[in-house]
PDB file of C-alpha atoms in Angstrom:
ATOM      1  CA  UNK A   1     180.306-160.921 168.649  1.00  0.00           C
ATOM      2  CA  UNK A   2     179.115-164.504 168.440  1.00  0.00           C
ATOM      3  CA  UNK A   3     180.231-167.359 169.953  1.00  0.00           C
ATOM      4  CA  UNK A   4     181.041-170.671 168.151  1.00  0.00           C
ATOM      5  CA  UNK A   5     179.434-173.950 169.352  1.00  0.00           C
ATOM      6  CA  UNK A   6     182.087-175.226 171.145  1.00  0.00           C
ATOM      7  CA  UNK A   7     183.135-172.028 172.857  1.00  0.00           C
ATOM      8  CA  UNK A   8     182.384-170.828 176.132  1.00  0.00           C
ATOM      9  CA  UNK A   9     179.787-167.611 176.386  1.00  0.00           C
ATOM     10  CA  UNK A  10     182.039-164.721 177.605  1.00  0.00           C
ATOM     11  CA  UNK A  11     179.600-162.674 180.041  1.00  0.00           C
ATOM     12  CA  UNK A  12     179.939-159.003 180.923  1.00  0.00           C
ATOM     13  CA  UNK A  13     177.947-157.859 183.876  1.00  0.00           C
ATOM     14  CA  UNK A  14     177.160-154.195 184.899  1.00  0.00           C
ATOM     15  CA  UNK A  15     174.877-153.544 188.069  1.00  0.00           C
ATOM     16  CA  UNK A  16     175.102-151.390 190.806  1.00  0.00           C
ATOM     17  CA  UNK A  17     173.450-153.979 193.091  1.00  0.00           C
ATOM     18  CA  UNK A  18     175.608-155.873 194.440  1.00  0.00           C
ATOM     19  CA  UNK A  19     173.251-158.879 195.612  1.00  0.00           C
ATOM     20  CA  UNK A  20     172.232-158.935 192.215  1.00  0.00           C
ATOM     21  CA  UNK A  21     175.495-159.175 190.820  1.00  0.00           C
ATOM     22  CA  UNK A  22     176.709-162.201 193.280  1.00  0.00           C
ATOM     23  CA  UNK A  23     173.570-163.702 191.798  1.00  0.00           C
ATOM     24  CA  UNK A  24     173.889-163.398 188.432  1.00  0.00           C
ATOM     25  CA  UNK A  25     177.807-164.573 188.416  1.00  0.00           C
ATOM     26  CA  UNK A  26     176.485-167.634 190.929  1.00  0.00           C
ATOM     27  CA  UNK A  27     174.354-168.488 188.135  1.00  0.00           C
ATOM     28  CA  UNK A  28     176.495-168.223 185.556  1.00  0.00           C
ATOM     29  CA  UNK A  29     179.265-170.303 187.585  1.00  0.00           C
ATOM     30  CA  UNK A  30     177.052-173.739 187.853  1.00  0.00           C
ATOM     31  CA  UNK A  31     176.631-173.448 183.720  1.00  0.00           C
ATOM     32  CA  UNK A  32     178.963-175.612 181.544  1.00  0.00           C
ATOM     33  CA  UNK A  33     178.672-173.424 178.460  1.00  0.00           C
ATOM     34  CA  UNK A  34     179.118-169.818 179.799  1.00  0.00           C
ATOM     35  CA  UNK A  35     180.922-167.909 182.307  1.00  0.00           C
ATOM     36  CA  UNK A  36     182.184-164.307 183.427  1.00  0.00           C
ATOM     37  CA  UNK A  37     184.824-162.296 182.586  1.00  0.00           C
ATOM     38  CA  UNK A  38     184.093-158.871 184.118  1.00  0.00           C
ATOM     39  CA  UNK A  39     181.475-158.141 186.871  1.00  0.00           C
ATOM     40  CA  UNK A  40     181.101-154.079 187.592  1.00  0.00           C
ATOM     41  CA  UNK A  41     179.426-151.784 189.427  1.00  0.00           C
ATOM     42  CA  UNK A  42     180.249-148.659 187.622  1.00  0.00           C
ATOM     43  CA  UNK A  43     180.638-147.890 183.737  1.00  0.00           C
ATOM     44  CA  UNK A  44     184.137-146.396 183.942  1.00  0.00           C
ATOM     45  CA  UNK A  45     185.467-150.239 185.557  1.00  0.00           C
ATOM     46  CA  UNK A  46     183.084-151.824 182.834  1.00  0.00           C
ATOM     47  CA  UNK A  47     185.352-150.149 179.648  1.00  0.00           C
ATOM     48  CA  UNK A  48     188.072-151.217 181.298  1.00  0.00           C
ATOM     49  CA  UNK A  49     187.035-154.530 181.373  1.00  0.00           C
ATOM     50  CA  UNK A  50     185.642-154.362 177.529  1.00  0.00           C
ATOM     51  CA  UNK A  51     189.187-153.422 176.650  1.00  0.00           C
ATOM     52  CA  UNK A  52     191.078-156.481 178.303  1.00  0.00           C
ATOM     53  CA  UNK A  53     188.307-159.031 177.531  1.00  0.00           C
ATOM     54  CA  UNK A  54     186.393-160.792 174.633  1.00  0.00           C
ATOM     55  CA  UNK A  55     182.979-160.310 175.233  1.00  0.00           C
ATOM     56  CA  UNK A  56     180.163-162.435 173.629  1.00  0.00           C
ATOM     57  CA  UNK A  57     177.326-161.064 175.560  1.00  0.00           C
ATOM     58  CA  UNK A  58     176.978-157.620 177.738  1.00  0.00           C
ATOM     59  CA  UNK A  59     174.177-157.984 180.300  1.00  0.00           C
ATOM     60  CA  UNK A  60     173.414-153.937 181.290  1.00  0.00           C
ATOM     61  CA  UNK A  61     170.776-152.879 184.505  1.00  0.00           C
ATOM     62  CA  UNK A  62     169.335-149.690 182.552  1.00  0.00           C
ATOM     63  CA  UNK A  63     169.303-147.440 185.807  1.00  0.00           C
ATOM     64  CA  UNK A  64     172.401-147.015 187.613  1.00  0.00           C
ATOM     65  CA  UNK A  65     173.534-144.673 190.871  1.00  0.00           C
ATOM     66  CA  UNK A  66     171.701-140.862 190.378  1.00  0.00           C
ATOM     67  CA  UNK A  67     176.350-140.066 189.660  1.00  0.00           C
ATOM     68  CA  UNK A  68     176.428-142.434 186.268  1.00  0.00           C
ATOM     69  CA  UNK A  69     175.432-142.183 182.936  1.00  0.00           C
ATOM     70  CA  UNK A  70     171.976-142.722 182.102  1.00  0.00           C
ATOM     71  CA  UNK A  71     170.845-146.112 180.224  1.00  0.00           C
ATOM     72  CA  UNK A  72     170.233-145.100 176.879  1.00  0.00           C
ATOM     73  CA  UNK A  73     173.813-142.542 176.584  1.00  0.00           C
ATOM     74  CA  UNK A  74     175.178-145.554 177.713  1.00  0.00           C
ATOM     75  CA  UNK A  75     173.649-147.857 175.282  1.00  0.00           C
ATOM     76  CA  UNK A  76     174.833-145.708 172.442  1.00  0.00           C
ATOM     77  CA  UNK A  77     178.160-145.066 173.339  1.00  0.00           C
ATOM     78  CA  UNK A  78     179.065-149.082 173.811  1.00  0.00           C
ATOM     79  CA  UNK A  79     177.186-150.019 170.894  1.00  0.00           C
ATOM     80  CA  UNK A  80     179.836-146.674 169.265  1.00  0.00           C
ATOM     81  CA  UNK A  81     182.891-148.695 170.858  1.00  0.00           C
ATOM     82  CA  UNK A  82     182.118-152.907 170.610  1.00  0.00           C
ATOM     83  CA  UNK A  83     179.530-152.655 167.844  1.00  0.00           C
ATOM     84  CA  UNK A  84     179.680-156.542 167.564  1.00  0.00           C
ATOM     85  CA  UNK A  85     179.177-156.981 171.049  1.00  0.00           C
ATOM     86  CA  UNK A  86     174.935-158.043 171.463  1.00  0.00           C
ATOM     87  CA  UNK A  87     173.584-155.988 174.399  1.00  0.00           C
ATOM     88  CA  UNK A  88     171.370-157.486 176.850  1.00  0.00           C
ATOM     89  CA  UNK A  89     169.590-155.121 178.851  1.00  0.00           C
ATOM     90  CA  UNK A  90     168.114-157.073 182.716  1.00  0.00           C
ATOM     91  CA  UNK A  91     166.589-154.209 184.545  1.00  0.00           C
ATOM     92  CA  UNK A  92     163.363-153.579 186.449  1.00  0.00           C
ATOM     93  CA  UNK A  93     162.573-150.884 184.409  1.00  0.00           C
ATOM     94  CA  UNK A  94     159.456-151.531 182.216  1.00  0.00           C
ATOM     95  CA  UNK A  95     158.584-148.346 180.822  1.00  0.00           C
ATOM     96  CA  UNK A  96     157.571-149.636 176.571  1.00  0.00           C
ATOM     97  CA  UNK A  97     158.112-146.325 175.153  1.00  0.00           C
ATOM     98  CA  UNK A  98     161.964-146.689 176.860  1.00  0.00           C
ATOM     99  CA  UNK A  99     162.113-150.320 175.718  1.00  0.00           C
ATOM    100  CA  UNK A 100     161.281-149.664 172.011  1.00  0.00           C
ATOM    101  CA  UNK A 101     163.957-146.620 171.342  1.00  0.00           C
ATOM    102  CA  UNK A 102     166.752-149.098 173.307  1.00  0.00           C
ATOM    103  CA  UNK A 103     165.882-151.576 170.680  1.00  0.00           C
ATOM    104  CA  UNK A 104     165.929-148.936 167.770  1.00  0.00           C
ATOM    105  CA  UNK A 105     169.093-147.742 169.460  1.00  0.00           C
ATOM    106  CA  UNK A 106     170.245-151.365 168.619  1.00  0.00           C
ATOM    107  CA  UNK A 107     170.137-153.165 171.712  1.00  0.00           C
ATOM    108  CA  UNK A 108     169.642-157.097 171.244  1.00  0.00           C
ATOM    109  CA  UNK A 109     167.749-158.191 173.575  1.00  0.00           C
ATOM    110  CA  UNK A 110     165.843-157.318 177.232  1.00  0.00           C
ATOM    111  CA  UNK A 111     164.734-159.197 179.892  1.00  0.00           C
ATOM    112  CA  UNK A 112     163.018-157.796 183.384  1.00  0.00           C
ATOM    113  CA  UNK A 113     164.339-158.691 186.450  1.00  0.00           C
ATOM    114  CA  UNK A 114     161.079-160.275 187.597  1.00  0.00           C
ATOM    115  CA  UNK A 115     161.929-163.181 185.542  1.00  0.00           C
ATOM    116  CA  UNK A 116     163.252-166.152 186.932  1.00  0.00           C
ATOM    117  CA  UNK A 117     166.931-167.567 186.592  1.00  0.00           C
ATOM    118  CA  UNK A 118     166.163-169.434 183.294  1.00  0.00           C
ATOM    119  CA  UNK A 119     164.980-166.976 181.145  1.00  0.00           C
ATOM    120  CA  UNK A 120     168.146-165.254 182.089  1.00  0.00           C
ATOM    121  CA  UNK A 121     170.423-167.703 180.911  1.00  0.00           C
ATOM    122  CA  UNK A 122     168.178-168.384 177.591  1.00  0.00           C
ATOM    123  CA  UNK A 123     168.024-165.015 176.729  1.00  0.00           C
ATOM    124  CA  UNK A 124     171.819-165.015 177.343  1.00  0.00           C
ATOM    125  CA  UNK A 125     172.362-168.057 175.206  1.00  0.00           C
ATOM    126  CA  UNK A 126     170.162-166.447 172.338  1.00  0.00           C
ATOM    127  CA  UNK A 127     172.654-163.137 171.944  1.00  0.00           C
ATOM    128  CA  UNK A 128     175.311-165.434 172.107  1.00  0.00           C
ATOM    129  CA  UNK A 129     173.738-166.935 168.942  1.00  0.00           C
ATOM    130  CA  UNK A 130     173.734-164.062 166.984  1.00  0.00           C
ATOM    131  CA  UNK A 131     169.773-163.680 167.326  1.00  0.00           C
ATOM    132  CA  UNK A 132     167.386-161.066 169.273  1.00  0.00           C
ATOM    133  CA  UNK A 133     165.531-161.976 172.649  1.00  0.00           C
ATOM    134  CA  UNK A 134     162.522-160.073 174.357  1.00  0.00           C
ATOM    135  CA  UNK A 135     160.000-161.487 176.417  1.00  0.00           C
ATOM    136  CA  UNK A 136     156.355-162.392 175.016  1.00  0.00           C
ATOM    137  CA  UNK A 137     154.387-160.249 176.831  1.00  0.00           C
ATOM    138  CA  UNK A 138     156.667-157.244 176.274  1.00  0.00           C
ATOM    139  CA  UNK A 139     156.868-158.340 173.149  1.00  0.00           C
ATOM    140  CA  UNK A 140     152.865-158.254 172.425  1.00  0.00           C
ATOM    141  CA  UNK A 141     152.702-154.686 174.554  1.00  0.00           C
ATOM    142  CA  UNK A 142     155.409-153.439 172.104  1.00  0.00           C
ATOM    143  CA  UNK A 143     153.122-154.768 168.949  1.00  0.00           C
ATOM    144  CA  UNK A 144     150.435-152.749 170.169  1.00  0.00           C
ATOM    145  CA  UNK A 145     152.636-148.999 169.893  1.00  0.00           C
ATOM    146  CA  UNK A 146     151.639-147.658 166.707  1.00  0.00           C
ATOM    147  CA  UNK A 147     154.341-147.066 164.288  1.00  0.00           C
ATOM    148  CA  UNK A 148     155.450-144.644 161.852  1.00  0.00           C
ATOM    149  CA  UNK A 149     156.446-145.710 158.429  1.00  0.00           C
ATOM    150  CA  UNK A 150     160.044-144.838 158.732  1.00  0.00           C
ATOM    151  CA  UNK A 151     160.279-146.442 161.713  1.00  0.00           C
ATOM    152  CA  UNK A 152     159.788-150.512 160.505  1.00  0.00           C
ATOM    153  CA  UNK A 153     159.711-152.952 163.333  1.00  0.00           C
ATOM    154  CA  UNK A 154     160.580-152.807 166.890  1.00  0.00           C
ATOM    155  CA  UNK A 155     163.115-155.312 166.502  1.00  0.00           C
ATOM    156  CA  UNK A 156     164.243-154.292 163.125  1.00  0.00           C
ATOM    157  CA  UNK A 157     167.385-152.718 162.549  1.00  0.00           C
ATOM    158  CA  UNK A 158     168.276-149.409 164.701  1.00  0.00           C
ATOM    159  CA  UNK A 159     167.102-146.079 164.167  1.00  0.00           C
ATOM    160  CA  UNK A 160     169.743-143.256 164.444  1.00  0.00           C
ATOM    161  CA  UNK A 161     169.110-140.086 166.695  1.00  0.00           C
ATOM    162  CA  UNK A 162     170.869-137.564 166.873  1.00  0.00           C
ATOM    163  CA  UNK A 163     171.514-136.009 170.114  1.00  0.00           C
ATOM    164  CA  UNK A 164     173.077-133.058 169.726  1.00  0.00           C
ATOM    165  CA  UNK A 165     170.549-131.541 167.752  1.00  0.00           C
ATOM    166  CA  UNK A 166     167.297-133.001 170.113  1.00  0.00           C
ATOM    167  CA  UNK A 167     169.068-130.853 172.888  1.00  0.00           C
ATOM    168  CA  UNK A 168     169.266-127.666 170.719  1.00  0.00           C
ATOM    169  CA  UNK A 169     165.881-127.837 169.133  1.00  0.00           C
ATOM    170  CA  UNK A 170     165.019-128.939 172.810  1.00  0.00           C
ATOM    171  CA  UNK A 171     166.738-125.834 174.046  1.00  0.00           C
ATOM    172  CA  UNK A 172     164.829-123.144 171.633  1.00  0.00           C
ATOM    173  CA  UNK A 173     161.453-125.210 172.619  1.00  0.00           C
ATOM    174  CA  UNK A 174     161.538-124.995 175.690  1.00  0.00           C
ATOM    175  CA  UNK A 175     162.872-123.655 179.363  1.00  0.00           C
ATOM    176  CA  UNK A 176     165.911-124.896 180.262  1.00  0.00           C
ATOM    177  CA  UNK A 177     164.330-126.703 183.617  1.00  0.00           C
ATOM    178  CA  UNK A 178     161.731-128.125 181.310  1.00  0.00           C
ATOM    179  CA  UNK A 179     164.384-129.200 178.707  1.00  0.00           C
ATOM    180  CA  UNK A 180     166.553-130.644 181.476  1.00  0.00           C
ATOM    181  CA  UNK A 181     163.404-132.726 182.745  1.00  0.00           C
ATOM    182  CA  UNK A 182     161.963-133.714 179.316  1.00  0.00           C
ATOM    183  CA  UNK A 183     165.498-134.977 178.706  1.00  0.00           C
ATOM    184  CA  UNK A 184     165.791-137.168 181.972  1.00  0.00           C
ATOM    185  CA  UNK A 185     162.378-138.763 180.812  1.00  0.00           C
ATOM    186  CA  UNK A 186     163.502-139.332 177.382  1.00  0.00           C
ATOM    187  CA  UNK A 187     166.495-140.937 179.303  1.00  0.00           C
ATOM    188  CA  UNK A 188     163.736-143.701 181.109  1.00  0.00           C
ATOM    189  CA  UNK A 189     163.862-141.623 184.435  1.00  0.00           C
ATOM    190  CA  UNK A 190     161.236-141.151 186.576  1.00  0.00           C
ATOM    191  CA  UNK A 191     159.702-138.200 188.288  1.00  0.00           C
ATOM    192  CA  UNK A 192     161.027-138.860 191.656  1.00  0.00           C
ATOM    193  CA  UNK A 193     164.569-140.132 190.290  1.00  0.00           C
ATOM    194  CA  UNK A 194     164.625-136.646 188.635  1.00  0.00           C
ATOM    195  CA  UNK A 195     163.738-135.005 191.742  1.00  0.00           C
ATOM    196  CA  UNK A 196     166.420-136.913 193.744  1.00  0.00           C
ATOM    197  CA  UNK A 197     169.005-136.029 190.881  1.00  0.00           C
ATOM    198  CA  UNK A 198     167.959-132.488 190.776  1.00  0.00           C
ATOM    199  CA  UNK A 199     167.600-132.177 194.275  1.00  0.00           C
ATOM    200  CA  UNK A 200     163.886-130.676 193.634  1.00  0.00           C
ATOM    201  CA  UNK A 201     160.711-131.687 194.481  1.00  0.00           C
ATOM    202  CA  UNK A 202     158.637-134.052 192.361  1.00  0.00           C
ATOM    203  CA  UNK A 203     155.837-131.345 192.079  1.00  0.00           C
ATOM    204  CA  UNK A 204     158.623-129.169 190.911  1.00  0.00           C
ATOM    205  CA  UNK A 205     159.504-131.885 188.690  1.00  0.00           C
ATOM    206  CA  UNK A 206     155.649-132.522 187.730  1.00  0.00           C
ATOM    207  CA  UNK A 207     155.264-129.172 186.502  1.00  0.00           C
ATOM    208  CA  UNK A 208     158.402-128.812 184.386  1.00  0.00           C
ATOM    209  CA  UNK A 209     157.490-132.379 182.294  1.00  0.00           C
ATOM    210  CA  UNK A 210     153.683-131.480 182.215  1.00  0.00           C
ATOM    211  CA  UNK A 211     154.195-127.467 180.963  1.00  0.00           C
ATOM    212  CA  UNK A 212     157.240-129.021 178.894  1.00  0.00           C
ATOM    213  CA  UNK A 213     155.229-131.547 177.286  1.00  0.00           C
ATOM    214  CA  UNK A 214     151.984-128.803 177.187  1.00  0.00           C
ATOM    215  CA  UNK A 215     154.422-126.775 174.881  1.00  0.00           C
ATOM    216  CA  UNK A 216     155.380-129.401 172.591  1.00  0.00           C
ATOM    217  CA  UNK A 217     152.107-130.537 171.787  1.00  0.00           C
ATOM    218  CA  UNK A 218     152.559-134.129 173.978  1.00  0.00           C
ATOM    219  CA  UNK A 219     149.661-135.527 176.196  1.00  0.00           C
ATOM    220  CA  UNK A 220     151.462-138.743 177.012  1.00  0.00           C
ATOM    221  CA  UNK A 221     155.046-140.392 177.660  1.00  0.00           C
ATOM    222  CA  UNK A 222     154.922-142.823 175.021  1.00  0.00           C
ATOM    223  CA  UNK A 223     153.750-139.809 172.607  1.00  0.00           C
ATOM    224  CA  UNK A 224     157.098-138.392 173.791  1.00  0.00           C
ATOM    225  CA  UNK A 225     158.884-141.153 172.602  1.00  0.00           C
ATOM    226  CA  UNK A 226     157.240-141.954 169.973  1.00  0.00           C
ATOM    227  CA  UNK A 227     157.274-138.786 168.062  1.00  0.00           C
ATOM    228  CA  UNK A 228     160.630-137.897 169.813  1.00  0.00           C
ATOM    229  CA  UNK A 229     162.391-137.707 165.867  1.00  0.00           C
ATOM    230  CA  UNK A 230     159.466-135.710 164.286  1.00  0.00           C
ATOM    231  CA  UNK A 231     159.823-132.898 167.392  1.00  0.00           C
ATOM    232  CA  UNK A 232     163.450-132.621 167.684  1.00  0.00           C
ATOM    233  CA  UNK A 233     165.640-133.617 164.419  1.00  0.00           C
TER     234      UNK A 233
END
């Protein structure tokens, strides 16, 4: 959903810190062209909020408490819902391969939380403009992921996956334990946020996503993700 020059930027803000939310809505206060309409900790308040507010730009942290939804199901089912509504995604999670399928998945724009306060607010201005923003040097790491020819750009439009049939050719592939892991990595988890989750061990978890991976024919994470289509659809 754009916003017209003279309007205000309507911000949405989902993060389960909450010294990071105070900060991002402090910043946001002391701009004269923006400001917040719904600040959440949880994804059940935040489509609450979507439903009772015009929204120009969504700002989403990718990992949320071990209880939520993970990132990317929650990418897909907002951009299901508010399809005009351009997704910003501030996290400190820099995994590429995890980057590049949230931008096929048709987020607009991400920024890492190691960034300071400006880029925030420029990359929130740019969604609000009805244009993409990523940073340069994710940007150039991204460049450097080789491509398939169905897949076009990176920032191109996004690529469709369908999940219900990943998990069932997932489920004939492999063990259930190693399905359940190699689907918590395909979700930008890692090893010892699967543990937690699973209440296992992270060799435990180790060996499910290496035999897992072993099976399928993948000697790397962004392999996984990069071939995630060919294996599974």
């Amino acid at each position: 959903m754009n916003c017209s020059v003279s309007e205000e930027i309507a911000v949405m803000l989902l993060d389960d810190h909450p010294m990071i939310r105070l900060s991002m809505e402090m910043v946001i206060s002391k701009q004269q062209d923006m400001h917040v309409v719904g600040n959440f900790s949880r994804s059940i308040d935040l489509w609450h909020g979507l439903q009772q507010h015009d929204v120009h730009v969504l700002v989403l942290d990718y990992i949320l408490d071990n209880d939520e939804v993970d990132g990317m199901s929650l990418i897909k089912q907002v951009i299901a819902h508010y399809p005009k509504i351009p997704i910003l995604v501030y996290t400190s999670m820099e995994n590429l391969a995890v980057i590049r399928v949230a931008f096929q998945r048709g987020i607009r724009g991400y920024l890492s939380k190691r960034e300071d306060p400006d880029c925030y607010l420029q990359a929130i201005r740019t969604l609000s403009r009805g244009q993409r923003y990523i940073q340069e040097r994710i940007y150039t790491e991204l460049a450097k992921v080789p491509l398939r020819k169905c897949d076009g750009a990176v920032l191109d439009s996004p690529l469709v996956v369908q999940d219900n049939m990943m998990r069932s050719r997932l489920d004939n592939l492999l063990s259930p334990r190693e399905a359940e892991v190699i689907r918590f990595i395909l979700a930008g988890m890692k090893n010892s946020d699967i543990a937690k989750k699973l209440k296992r061990s992270n060799k435990t978890i180790s060996g499910h996503k290496q035999s897992g991976m072993r099976k399928l024919g993948i000697h790397s994470e962004l392999e996984l993700f990069k071939y995630h289509e060919d294996l599974f659809l």
